[in-house]
Short mmCIF file of C-alpha atoms in Angstrom, two decimals:
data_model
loop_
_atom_site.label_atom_id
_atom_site.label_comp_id
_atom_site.label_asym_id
_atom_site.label_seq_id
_atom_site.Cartn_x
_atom_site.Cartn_y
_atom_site.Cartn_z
CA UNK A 297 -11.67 6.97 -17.17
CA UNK A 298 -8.72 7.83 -19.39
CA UNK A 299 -5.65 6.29 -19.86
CA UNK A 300 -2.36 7.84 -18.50
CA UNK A 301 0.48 7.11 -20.51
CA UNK A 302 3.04 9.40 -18.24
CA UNK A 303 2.57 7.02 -15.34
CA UNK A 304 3.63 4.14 -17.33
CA UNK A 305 6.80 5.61 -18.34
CA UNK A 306 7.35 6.84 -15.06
CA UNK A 307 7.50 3.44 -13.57
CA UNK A 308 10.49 2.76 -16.10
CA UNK A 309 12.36 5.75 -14.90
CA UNK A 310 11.94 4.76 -10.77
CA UNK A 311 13.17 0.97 -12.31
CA UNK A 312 16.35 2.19 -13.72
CA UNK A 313 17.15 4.77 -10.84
CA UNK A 314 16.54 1.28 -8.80
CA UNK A 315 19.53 -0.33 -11.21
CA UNK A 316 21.91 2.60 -11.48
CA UNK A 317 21.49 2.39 -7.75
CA UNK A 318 22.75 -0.99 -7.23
CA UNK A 319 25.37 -0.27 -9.89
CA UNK A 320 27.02 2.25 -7.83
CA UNK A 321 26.69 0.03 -4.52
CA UNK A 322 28.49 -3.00 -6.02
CA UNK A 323 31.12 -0.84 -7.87
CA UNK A 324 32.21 0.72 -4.48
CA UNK A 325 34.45 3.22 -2.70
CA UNK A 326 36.96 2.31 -5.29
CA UNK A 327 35.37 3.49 -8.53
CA UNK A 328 35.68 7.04 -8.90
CA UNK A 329 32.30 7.44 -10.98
CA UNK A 330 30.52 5.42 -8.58
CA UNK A 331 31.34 7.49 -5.41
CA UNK A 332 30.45 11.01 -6.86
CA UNK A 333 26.90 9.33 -8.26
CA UNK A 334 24.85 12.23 -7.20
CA UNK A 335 21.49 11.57 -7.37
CA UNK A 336 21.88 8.21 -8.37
CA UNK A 337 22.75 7.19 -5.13
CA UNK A 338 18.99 7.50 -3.69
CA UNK A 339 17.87 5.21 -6.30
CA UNK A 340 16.62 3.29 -3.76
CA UNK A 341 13.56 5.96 -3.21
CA UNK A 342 12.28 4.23 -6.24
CA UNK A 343 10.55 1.85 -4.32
CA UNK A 344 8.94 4.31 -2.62
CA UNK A 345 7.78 6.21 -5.81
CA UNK A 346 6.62 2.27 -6.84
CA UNK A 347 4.36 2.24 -3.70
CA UNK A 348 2.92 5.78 -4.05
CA UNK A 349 2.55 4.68 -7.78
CA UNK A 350 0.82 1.56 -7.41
CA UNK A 351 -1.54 2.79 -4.49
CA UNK A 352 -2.72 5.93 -7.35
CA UNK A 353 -2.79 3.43 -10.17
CA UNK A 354 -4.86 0.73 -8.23
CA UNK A 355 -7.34 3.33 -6.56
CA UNK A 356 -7.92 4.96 -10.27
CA UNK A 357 -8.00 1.86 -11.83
CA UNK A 358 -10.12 -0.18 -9.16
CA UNK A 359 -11.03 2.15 -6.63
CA UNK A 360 -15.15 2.50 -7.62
CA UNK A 361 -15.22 -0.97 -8.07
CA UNK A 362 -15.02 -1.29 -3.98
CA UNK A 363 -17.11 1.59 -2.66
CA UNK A 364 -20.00 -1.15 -2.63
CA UNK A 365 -17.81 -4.39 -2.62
CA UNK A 366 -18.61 -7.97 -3.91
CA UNK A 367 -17.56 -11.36 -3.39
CA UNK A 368 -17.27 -11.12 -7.11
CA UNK A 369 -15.13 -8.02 -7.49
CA UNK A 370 -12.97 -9.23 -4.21
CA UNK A 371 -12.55 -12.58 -6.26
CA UNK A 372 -11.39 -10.82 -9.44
CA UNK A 373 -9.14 -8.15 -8.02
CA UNK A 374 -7.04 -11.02 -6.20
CA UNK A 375 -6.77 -13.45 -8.67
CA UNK A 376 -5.55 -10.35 -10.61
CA UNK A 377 -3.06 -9.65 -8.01
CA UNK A 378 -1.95 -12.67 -7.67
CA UNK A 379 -1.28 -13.01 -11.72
CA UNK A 380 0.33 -9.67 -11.89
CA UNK A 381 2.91 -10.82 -9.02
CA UNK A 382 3.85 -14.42 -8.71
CA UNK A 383 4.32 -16.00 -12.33
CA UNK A 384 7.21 -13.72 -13.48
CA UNK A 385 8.82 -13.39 -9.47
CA UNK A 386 8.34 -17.43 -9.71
CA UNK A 387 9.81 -17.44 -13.14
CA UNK A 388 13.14 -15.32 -12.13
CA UNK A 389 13.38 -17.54 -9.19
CA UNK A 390 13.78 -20.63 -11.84
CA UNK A 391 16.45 -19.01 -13.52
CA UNK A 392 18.48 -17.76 -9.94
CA UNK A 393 17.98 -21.59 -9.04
CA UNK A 394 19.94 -22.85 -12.64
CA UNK A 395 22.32 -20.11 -12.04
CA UNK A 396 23.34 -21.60 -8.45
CA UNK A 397 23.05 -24.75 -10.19
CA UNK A 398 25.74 -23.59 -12.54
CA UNK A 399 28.12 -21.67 -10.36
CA UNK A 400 28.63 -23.02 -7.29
CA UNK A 401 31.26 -20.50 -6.50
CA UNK A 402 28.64 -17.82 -6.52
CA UNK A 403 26.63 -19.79 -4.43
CA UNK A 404 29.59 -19.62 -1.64
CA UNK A 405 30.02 -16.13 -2.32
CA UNK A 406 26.62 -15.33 -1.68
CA UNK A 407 26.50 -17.40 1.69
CA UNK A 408 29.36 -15.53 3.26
CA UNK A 409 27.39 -12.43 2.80
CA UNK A 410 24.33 -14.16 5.34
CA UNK A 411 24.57 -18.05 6.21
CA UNK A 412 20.58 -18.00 5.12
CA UNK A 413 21.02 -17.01 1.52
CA UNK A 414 19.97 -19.50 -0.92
CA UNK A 415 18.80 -21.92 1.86
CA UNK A 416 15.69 -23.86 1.44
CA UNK A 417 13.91 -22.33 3.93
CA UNK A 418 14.81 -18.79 2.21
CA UNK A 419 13.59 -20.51 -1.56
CA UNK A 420 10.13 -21.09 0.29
CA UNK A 421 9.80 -17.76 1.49
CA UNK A 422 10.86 -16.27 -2.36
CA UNK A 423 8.64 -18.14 -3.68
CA UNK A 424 5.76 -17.43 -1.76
CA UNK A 425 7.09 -13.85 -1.73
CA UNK A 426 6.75 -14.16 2.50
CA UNK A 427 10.16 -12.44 2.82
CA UNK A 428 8.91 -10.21 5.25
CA UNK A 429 5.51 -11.19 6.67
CA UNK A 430 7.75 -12.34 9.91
CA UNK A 431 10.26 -10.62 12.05
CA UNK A 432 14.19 -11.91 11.52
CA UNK A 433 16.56 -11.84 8.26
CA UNK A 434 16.06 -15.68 6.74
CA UNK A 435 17.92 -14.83 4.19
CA UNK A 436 17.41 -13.61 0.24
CA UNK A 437 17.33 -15.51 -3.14
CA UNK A 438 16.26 -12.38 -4.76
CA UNK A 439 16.65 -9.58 -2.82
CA UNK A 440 14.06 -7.35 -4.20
CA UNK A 441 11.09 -9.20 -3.83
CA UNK A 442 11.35 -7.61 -0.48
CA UNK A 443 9.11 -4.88 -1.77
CA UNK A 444 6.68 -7.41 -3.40
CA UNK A 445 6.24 -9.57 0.43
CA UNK A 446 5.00 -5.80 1.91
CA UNK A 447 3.16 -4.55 -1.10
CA UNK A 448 1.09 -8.19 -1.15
CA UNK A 449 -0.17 -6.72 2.76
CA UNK A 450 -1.01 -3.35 1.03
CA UNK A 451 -3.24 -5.63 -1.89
CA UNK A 452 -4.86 -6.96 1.07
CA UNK A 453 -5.91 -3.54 2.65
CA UNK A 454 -6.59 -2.34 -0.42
CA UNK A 455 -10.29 -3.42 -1.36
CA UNK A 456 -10.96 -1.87 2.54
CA UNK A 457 -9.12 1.38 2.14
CA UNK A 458 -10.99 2.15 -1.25
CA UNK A 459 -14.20 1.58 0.74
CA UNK A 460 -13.04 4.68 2.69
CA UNK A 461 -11.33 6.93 0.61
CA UNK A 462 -14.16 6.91 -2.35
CA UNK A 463 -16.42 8.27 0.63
CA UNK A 464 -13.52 11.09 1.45
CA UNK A 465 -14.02 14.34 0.11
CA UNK A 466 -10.99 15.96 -1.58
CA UNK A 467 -10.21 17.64 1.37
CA UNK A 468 -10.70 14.75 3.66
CA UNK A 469 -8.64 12.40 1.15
CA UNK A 470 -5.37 15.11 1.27
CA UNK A 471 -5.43 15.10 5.08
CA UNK A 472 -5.46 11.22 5.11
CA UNK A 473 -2.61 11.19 2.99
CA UNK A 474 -0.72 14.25 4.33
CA UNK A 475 -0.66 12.00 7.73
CA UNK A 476 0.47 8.79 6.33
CA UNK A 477 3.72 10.68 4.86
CA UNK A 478 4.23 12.38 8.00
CA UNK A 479 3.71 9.04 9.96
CA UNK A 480 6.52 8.12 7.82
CA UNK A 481 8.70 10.81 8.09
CA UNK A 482 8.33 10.63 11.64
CA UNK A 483 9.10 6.38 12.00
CA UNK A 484 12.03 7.43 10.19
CA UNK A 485 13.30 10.42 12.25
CA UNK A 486 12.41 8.07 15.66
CA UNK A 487 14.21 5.17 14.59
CA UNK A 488 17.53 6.79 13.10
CA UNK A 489 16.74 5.40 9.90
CA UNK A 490 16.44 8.69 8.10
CA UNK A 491 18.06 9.19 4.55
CA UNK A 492 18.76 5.42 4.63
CA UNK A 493 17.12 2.58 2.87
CA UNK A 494 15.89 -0.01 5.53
CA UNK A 495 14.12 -3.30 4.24
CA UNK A 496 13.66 -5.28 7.57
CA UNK A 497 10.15 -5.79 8.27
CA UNK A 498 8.74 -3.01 10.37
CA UNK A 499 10.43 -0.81 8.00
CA UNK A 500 9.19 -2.33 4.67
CA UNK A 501 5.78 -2.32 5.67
CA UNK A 502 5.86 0.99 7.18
CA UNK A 503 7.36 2.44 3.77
CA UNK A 504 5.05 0.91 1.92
CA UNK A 505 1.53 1.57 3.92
CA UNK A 506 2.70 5.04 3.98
CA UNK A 507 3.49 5.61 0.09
CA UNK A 508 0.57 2.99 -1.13
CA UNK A 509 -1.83 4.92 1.30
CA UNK A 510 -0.74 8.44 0.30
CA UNK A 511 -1.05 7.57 -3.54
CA UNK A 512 -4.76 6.31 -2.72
CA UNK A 513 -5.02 9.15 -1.60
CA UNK A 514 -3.83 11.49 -4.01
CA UNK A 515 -6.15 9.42 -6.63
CA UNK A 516 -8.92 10.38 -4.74
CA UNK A 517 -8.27 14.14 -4.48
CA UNK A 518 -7.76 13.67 -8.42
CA UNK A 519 -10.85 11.95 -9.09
CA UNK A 520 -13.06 14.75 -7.14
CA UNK A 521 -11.38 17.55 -8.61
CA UNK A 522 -11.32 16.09 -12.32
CA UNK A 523 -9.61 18.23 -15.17
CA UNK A 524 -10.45 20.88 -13.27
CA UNK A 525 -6.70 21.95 -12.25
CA UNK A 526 -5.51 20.82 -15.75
CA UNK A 527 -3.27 24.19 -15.91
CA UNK A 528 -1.65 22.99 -12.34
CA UNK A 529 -0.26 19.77 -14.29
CA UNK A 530 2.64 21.15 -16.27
CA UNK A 531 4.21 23.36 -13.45
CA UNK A 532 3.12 21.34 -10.89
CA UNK A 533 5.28 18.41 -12.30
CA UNK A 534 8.51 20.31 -12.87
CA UNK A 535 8.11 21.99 -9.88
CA UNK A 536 8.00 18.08 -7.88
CA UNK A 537 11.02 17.10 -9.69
CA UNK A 538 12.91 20.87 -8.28
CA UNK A 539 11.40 19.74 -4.92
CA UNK A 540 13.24 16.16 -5.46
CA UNK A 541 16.20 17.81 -6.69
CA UNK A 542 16.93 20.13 -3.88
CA UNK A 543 15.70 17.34 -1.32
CA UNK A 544 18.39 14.89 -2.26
CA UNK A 545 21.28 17.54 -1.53
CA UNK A 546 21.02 16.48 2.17
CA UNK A 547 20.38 13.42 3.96
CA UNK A 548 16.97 14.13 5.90
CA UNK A 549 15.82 15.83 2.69
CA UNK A 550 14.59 12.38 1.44
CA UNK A 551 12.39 12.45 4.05
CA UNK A 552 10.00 14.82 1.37
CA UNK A 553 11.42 12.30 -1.22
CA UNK A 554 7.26 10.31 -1.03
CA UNK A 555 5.90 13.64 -0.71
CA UNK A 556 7.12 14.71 -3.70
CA UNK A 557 6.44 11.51 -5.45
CA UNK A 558 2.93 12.12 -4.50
CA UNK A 559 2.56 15.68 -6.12
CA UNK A 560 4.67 14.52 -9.08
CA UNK A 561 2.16 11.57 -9.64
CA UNK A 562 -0.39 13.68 -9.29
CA UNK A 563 0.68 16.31 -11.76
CA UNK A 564 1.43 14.12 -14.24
CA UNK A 565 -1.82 12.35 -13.87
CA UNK A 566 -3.52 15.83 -15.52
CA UNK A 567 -2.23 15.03 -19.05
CA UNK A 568 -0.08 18.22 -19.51
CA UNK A 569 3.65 19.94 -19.76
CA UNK A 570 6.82 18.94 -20.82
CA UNK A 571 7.80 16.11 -18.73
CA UNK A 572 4.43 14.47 -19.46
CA UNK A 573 5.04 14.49 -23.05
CA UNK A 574 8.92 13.06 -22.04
CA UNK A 575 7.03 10.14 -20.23
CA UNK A 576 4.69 9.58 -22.65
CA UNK A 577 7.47 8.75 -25.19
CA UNK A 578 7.70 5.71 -26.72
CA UNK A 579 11.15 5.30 -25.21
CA UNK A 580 9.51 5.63 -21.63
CA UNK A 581 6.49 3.77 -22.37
CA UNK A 582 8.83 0.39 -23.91
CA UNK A 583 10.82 0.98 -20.23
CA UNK A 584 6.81 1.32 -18.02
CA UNK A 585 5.80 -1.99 -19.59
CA UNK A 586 9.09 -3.90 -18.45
CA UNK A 587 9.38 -1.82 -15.62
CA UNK A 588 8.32 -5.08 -13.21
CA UNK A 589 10.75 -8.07 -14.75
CA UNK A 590 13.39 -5.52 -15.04
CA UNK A 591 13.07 -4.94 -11.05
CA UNK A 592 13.45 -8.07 -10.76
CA UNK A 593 15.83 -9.60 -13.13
CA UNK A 594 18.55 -6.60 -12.43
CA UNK A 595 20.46 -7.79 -8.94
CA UNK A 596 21.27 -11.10 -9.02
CA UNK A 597 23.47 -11.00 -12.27
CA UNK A 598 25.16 -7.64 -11.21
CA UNK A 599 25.89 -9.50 -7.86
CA UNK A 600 27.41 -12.51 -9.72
CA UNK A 601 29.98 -10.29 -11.94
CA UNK A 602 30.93 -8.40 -8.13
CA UNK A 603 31.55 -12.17 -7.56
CA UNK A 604 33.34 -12.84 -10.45
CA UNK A 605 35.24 -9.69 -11.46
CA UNK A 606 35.48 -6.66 -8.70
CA UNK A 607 33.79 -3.74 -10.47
CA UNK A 608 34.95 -1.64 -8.38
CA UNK A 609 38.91 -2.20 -8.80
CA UNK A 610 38.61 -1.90 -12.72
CA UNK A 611 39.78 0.44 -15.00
CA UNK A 612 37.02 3.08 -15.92
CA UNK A 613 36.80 1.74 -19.65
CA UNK A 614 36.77 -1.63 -18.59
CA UNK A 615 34.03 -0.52 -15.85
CA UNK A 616 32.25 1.41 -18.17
CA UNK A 617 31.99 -1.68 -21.16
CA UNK A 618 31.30 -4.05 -18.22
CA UNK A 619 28.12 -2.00 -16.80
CA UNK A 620 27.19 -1.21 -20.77
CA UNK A 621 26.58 -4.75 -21.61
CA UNK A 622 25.42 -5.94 -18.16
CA UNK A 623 22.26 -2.78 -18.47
CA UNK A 624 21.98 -4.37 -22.01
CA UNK A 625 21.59 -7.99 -20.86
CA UNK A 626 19.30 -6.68 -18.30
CA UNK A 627 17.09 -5.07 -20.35
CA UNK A 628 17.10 -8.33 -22.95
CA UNK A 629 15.81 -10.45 -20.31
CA UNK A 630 13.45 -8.45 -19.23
CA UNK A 631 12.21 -8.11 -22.32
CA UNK A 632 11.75 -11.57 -23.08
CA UNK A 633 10.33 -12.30 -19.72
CA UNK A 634 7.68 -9.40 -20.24
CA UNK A 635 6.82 -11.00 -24.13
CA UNK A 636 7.12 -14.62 -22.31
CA UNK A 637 5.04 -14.35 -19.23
CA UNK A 638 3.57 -10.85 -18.52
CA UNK A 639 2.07 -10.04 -21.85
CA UNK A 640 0.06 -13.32 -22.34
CA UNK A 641 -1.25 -13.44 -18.72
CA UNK A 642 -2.43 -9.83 -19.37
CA UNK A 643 -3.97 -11.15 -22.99
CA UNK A 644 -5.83 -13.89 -20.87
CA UNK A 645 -6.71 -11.74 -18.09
CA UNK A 646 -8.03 -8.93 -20.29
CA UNK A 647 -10.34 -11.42 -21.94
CA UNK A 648 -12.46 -11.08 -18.84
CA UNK A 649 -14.83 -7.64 -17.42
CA UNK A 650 -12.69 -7.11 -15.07
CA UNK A 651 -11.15 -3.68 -16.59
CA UNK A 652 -12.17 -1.02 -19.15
CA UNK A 653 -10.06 -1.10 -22.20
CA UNK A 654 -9.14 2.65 -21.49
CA UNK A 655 -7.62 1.10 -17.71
CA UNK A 656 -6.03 -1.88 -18.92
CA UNK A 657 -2.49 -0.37 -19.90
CA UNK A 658 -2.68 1.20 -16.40
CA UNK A 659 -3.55 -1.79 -14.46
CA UNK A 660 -0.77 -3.62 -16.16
CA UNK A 661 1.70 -1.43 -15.36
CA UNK A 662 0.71 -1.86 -11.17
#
């Protein structure tokens, strides 16, 4: 099993769409830049291009180890699971608890938004990233570990799922996946949600069951057909991305916004063209590896300077410094949290036989 460096730096690209996302929210109506954002304002389909991601990466990466399962290999794949997730979301929580601690104000701020924020019954759910394992709000401390609470459900499938899909035949394996998009598509259409980005809990765990089981999915079509559609890989990709491109003109385009995360993934995964090489980049691969903490670290300080200083009534210079130095603290942290916490538990866990060395940069980047 080879490495695939692309995917890596892919997952750095979906976490700064994520950011510039969120940047344009908080700026507002009021900032001209923000309002005529353009693609940036579906950043939020990054988490779906996470979910696809991680279902491909996990079923490439783990996905033989559970066609004849183990106690063992169950044991190991969710203590690694539970290492990859709830250290660094448990260590960003510490720092959005001294920052309330601090700033008091924000703390206010934040409450008028939803009376649950930063209550203790909301800190227990963060913590135990159980945001949205039951029905009602409750409340956020960190808003995106909404994606972690559903994609802890889809870890929990997973070791069953693999058991199904390595017995699927390509064929079988694109059908299976074809259906969980369209189950999507079609949630999304019944429930008026279309071209929107819903997080309550139905939703969540319908967006992610869908993506994570259609990038099983397209894993397993990859793994039967092998290098043999190599060639496919370089037009393939570019031709996702036009896909994307043209989707995101019109609201119930993003409907073929996990579809074409799917291909893309899938493309990329054959090691050729352009954009592959543009992924594989060092620049790319530096973003992929603090992909995760910089997911995680990015809202809460861009919500505290909409608290402290309205982005969105500032001149564009002032704006434009403001959101330089913010993406540049952003990316600091997250750098130190990756060096502090993710690299060593990755040393430690790497120790073990868990993964290949060819799969470890992979499995790190779930």
């Amino acid at each position: 099993m080879r490495d695939i460096p692309s995917l890596t730096g892919l997952r750095g690209v979906a976490a700064l769409w994520v950011m510039a996302f969120h940047i344009c929210k908080v700026a507002g109506p009021h900032a001209v830049w923000a309002a005529h954002a353009g693609l940036l304002s579906f950043g939020w389909t990054g988490v779906d291009l996470f979910f696809v991601l991680s279902g491909f990466i996990l079923m490439w990466v783990h996905g033989a180890q559970f066609a004849r399962p183990t106690r063992e290999t169950l044991g190991r794949f969710a203590l690694g699971r539970i290492l990859r997730v709830y250290p660094l979301s448990l260590a960003v929580l510490a720092l959005i608890v001294l920052l309330t601690w601090a700033d008091p104000g924000f703390v206010a701020w934040y409450r008028a938004q939803d009376s649950d924020n930063f209550s203790l019954a909301a800190l227990i759910r963060t913590a135990l990233l159980a945001t949205r394992w039951v029905t009602g709000g409750g409340g956020d401390w960190n808003e995106p570990t909404w994606s972690l609470s559903a994609e802890i459900i889809g870890y929990c499938a997973f070791p069953g799922l693999a058991f199904v899909l390595t017995r699927c035949s390509a064929r079988m394996a694109m059908a299976i996946g074809a259906a969980a998009l369209a189950s999507l598509a079609a949630f999304e259409l019944a429930t008026g949600l279309a071209g929107s980005n819903p997080i309550d809990q139905i939703s969540a765990l319908m967006r992610m069951g869908c993506g994570f089981i259609a990038g099983m999915a397209a894993c397993r079509v990859r793994q039967v057909v092998g290098e043999r559609s190599e060639n496919f890989g370089a037009l393939g990709s570019l031709g996702a991305v036009l896909i994307m491109g043209l989707a995101f003109q019109f609201k119930l385009g993003v409907l073929l916004a996990p579809a074409a995360f799917a291909v893309l993934i899938f493309c990329l995964s054959l090691g050729a063209g352009a954009l592959n090489g543009l992924l594989s980049s060092r620049p790319a691969l530096f973003l992929g590896r603090i992909s995760f903490p910089l997911y995680l670290i990015h809202l809460t300080p861009l919500l505290w300077l909409s608290a402290r200083m309205d982005i969105g009534t500032l001149a564009p210079v002032q704006t434009a410094g403001l959101v330089a130095a913010y993406v540049a603290a952003c990316l600091a942290m997250a750098y130190a949290l990756h060096l502090a916490i993710e690299r060593p538990l990755h040393r430690w866990a790497g120790r073990g036989p868990v993964l290949r060395p060819s799969s470890r940069a992979l499995a790190q980047a779930v």
